[in-house]
Tab-separated table of C-alpha atoms in Angstrom:
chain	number	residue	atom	x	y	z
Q	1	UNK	CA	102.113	-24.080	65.088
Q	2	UNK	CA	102.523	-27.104	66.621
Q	3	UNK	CA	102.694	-29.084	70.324
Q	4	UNK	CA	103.229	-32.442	71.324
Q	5	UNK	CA	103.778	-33.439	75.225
Q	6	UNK	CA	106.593	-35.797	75.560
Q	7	UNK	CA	105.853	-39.391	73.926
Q	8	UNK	CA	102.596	-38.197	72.478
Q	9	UNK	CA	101.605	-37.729	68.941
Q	10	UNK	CA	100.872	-33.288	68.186
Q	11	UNK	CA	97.900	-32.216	69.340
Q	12	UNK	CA	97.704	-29.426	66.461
Q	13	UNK	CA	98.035	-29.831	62.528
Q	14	UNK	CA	99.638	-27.582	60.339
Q	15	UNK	CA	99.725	-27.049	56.725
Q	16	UNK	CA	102.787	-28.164	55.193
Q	17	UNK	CA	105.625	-26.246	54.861
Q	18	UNK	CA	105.678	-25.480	51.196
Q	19	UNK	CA	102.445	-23.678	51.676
Q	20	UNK	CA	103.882	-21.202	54.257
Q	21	UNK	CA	105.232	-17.937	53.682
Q	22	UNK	CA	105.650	-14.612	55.354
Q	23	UNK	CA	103.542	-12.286	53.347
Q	24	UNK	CA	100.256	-14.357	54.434
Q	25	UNK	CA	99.011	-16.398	57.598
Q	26	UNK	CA	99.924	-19.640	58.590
Q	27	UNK	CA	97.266	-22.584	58.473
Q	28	UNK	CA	97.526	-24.248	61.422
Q	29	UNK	CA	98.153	-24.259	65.126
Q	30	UNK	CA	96.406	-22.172	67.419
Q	31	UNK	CA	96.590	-18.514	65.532
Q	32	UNK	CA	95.144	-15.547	67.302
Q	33	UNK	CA	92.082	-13.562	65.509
Q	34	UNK	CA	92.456	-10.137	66.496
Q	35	UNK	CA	90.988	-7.312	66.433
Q	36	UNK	CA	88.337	-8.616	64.457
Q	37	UNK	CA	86.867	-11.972	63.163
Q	38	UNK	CA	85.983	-12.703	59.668
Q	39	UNK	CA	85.935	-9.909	57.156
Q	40	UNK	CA	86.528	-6.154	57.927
Q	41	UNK	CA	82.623	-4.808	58.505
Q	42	UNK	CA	83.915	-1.954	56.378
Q	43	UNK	CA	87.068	-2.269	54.561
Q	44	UNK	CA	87.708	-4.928	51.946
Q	45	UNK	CA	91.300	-4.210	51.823
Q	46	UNK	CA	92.171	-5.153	55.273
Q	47	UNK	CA	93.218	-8.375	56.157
Q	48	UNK	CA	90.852	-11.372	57.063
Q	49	UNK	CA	90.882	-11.945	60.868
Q	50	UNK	CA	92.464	-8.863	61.969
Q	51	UNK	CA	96.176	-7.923	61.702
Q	52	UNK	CA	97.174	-9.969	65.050
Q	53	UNK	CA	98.224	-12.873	63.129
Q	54	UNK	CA	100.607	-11.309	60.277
Q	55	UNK	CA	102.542	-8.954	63.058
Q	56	UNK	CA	105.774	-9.259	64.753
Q	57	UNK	CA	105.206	-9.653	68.581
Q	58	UNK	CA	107.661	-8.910	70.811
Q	59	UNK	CA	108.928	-11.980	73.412
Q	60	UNK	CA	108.931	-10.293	76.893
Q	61	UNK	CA	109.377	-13.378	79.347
Q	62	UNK	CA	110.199	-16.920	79.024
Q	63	UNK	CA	110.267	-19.069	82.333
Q	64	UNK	CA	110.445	-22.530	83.146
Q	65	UNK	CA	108.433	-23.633	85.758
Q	66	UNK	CA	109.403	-27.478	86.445
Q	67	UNK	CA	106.342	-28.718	85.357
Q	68	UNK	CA	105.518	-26.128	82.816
Q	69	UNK	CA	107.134	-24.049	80.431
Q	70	UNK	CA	105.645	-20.508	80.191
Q	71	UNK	CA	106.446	-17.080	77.642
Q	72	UNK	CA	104.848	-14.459	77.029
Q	73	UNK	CA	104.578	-11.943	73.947
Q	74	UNK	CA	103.587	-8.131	73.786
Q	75	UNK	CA	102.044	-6.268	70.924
Q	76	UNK	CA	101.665	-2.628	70.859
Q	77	UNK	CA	99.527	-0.243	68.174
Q	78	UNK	CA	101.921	1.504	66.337
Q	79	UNK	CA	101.226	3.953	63.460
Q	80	UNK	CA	100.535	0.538	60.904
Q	81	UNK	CA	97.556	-0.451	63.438
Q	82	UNK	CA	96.391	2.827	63.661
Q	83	UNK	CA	95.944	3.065	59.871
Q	84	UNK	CA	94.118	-0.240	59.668
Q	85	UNK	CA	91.951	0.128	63.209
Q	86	UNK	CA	92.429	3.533	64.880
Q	87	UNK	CA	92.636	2.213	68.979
Q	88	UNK	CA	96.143	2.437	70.913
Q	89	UNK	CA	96.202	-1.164	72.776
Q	90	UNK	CA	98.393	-3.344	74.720
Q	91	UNK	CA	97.592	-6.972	73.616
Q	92	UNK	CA	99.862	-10.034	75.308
Q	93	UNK	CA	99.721	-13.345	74.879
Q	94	UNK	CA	101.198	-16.049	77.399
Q	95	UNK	CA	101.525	-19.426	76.143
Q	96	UNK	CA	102.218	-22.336	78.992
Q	97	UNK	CA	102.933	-25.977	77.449
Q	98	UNK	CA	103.755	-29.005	79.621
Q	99	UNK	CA	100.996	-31.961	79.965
Q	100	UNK	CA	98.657	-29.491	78.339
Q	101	UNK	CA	98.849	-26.658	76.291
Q	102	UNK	CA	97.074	-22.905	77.209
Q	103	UNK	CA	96.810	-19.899	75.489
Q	104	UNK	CA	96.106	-16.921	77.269
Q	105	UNK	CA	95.201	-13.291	75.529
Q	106	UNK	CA	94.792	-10.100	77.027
Q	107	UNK	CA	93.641	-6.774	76.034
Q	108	UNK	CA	93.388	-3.351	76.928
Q	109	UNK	CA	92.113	-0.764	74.554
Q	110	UNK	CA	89.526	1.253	74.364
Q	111	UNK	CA	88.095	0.085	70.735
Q	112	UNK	CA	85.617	-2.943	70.882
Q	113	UNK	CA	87.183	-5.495	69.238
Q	114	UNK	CA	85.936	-9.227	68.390
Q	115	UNK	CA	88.288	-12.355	67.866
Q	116	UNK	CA	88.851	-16.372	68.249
Q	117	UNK	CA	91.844	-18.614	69.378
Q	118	UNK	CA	91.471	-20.719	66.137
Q	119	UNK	CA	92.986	-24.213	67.214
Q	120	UNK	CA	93.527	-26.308	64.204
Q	121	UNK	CA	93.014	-29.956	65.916
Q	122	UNK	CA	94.741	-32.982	64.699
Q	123	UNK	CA	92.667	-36.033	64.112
Q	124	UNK	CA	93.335	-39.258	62.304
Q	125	UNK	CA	89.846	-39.489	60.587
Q	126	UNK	CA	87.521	-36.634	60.476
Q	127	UNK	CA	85.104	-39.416	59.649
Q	128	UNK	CA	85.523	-40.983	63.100
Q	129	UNK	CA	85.217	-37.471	66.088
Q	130	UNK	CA	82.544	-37.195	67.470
Q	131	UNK	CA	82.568	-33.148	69.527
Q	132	UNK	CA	80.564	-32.532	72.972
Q	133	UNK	CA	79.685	-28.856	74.314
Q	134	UNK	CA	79.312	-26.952	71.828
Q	135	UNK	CA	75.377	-26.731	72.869
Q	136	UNK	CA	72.363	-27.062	70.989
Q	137	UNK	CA	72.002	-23.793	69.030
Q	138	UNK	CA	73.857	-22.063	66.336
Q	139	UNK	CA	74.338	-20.102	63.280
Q	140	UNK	CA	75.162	-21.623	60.226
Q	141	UNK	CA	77.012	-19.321	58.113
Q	142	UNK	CA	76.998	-21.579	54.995
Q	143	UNK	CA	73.187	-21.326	55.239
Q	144	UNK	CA	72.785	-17.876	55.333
Q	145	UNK	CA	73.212	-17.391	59.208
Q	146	UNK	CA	69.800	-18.862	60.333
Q	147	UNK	CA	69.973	-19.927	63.251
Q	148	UNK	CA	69.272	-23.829	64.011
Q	149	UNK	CA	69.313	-26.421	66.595
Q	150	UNK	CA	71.049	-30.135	67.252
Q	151	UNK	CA	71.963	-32.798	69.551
Q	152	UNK	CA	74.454	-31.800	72.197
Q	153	UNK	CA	76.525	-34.493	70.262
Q	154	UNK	CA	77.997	-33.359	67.021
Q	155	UNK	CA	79.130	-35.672	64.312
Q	156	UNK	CA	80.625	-33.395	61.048
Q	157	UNK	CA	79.686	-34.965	57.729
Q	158	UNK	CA	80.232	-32.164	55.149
Q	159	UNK	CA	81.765	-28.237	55.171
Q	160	UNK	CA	81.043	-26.983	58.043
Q	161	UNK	CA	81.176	-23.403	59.376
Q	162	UNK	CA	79.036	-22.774	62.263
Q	163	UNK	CA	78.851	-20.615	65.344
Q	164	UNK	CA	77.872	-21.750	68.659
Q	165	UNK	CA	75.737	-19.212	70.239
Q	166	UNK	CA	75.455	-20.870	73.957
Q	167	UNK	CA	78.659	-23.361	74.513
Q	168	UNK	CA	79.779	-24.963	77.637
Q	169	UNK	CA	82.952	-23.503	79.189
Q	170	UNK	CA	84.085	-27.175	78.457
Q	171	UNK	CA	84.334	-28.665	74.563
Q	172	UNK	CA	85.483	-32.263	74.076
Q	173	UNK	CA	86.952	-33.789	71.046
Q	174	UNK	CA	85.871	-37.641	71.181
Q	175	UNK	CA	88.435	-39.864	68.570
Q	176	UNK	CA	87.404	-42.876	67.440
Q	177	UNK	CA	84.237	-44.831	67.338
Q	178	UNK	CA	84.811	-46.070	70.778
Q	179	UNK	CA	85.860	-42.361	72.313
Q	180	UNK	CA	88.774	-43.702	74.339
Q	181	UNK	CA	91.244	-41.066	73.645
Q	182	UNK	CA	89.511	-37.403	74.211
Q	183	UNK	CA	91.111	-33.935	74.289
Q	184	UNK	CA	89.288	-31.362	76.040
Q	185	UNK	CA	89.251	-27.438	74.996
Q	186	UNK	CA	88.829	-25.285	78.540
Q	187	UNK	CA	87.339	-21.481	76.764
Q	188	UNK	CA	87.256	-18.379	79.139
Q	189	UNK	CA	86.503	-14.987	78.112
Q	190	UNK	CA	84.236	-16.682	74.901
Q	191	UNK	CA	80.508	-15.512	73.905
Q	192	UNK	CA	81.025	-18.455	71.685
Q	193	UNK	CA	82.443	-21.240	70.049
Q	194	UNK	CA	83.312	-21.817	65.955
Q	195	UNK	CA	83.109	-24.677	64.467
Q	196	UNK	CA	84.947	-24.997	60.965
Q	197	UNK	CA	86.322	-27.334	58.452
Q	198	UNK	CA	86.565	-27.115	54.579
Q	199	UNK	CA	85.150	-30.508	54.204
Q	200	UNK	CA	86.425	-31.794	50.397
Q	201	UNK	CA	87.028	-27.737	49.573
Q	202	UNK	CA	90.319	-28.227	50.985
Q	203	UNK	CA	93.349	-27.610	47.903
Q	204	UNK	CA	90.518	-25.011	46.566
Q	205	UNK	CA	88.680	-23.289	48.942
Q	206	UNK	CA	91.459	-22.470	51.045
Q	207	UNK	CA	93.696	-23.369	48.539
Q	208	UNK	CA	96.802	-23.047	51.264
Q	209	UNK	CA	96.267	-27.113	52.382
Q	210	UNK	CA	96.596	-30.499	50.691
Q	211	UNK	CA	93.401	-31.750	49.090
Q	212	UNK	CA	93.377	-34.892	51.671
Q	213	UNK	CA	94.269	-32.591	54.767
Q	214	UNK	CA	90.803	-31.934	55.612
Q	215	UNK	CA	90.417	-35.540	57.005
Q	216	UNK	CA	92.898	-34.943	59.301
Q	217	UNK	CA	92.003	-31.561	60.985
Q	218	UNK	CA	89.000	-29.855	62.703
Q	219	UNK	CA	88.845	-26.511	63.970
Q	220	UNK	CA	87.079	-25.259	67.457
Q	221	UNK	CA	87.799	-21.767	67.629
Q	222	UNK	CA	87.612	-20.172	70.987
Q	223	UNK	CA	85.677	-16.703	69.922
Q	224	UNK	CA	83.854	-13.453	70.896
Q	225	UNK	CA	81.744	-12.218	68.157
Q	226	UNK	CA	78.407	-12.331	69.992
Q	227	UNK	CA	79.849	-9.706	72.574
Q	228	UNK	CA	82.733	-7.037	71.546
Q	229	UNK	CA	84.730	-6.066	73.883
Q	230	UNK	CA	87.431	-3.784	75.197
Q	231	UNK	CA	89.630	-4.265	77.567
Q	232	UNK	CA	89.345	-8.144	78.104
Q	233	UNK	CA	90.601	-11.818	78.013
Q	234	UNK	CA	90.465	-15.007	75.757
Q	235	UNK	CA	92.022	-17.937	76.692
Q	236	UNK	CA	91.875	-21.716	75.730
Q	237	UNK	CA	93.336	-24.893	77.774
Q	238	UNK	CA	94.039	-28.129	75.842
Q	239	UNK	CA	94.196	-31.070	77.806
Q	240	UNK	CA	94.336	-35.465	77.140
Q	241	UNK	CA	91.123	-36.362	78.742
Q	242	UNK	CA	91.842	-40.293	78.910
Q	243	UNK	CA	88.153	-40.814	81.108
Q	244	UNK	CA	86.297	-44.013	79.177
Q	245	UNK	CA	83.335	-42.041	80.450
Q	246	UNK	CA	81.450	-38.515	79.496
């Protein structure tokens, strides 16, 4: 839901608390899409973004490392996964946080499944980020999915919901006009990258955030919905990138 290295301001935003609860998702962090993305292909009664997200996991390690801090979680199908996607799996997640912030997922099943790490980024003015390797081509899902092409340099200026079909394993979130303070998003395991935010739909359309909130928040979801999978990885590294340069 939140991190913030020592003396820094959080890297993540979050909803505020009067909008959380435990019969839906949280808005906010980094949560984990699984074991699909988007809307059931099939079932309208199942859950947006998979069942990952709304389950108890189960903490199997927690480790300090000096320099890092590092735990580990375990989720298991059970007869309530089964019933919503019929695969037995052994999913884990390890989470490290010390300078930077990684989160590490992975799978083995036998079902194909598709998902994102959907960091929720904190910014001070949506207005003023500027975001660097996504690459040039994408989807635009609020234009029925054609497929389109921009500069490597991406500046949002209205609701945005796009996929990136060919990223770079590198994405960099530029704040401010002058780009001095950068934080860099390290994917592995992707086929692509998601771009998202609500734009002035935010208090509506999702209805779970302050009206306002979307100026300070932008989403760059670490995905695979290109390329299912089965057994697999997905992991995302957030790091201060400080470099007056690139």
């Amino acid at each position: 839901m939140n991190f913030a290295p020592t003396g820094d301001a959080d890297w993540l935003w979050c909803t505020d608390e009067k909008f959380i609860s435990q019969d839906r998702p949280i808005r906010g962090g980094i949560p984990i899409c699984w074991p699909w993305f988007g809307q059931h292909p099939t079932r309208d009664d199942l859950p947006s973004h998979g069942f990952a997200r709304l389950m108890d996991w189960v903490l199997i390690s927690s480790e300090d490392f000096g320099s890092f801090y590092q735990i580990a979680f375990e989720l298991k199908s059970s007869d309530k996964t089964m019933a919503m996607w019929p695969h037995d799996f052994t999913a884990r997640v390890m989470m490290k946080f010390g300078d930077y912030c990684s989160v590490h997922l992975f799978v083995k099943t036998e079902g194909e499944w598709t998902g994102a790490l959907h960091s929720y980024l904190a910014v001070n003015d949506i207005n003023q980020v500027r975001i660097s390797g996504l690459g040039e081509s994408y989807q635009d899902n609020l234009d029925n999915r054609v497929v389109k092409t921009e500069k490597p340099s991406v500046v949002v200026n209205g609701p945005t919901e796009r996929l990136y079909l060919r990223p770079e394993p590198l994405a960099r979130l530029h704040h401010g006009s002058k780009s001095s303070h950068k934080l860099d998003l390290h994917h592995e395991g992707n086929s692509d990258v998601m771009l998202w935010t609500p734009w002035k739909g935010a208090g509506i359309s999702p209805a779970d955030m302050s009206a306002q909130d979307y100026k300070r928040m932008i989403c760059i979801e670490t995905s695979r919905i290109q390329k299912p999978q089965k057994n697999g990885k997905l992991s995302v590294r957030l790091e201060k990138n400080s470099n007056l340069e690139g």
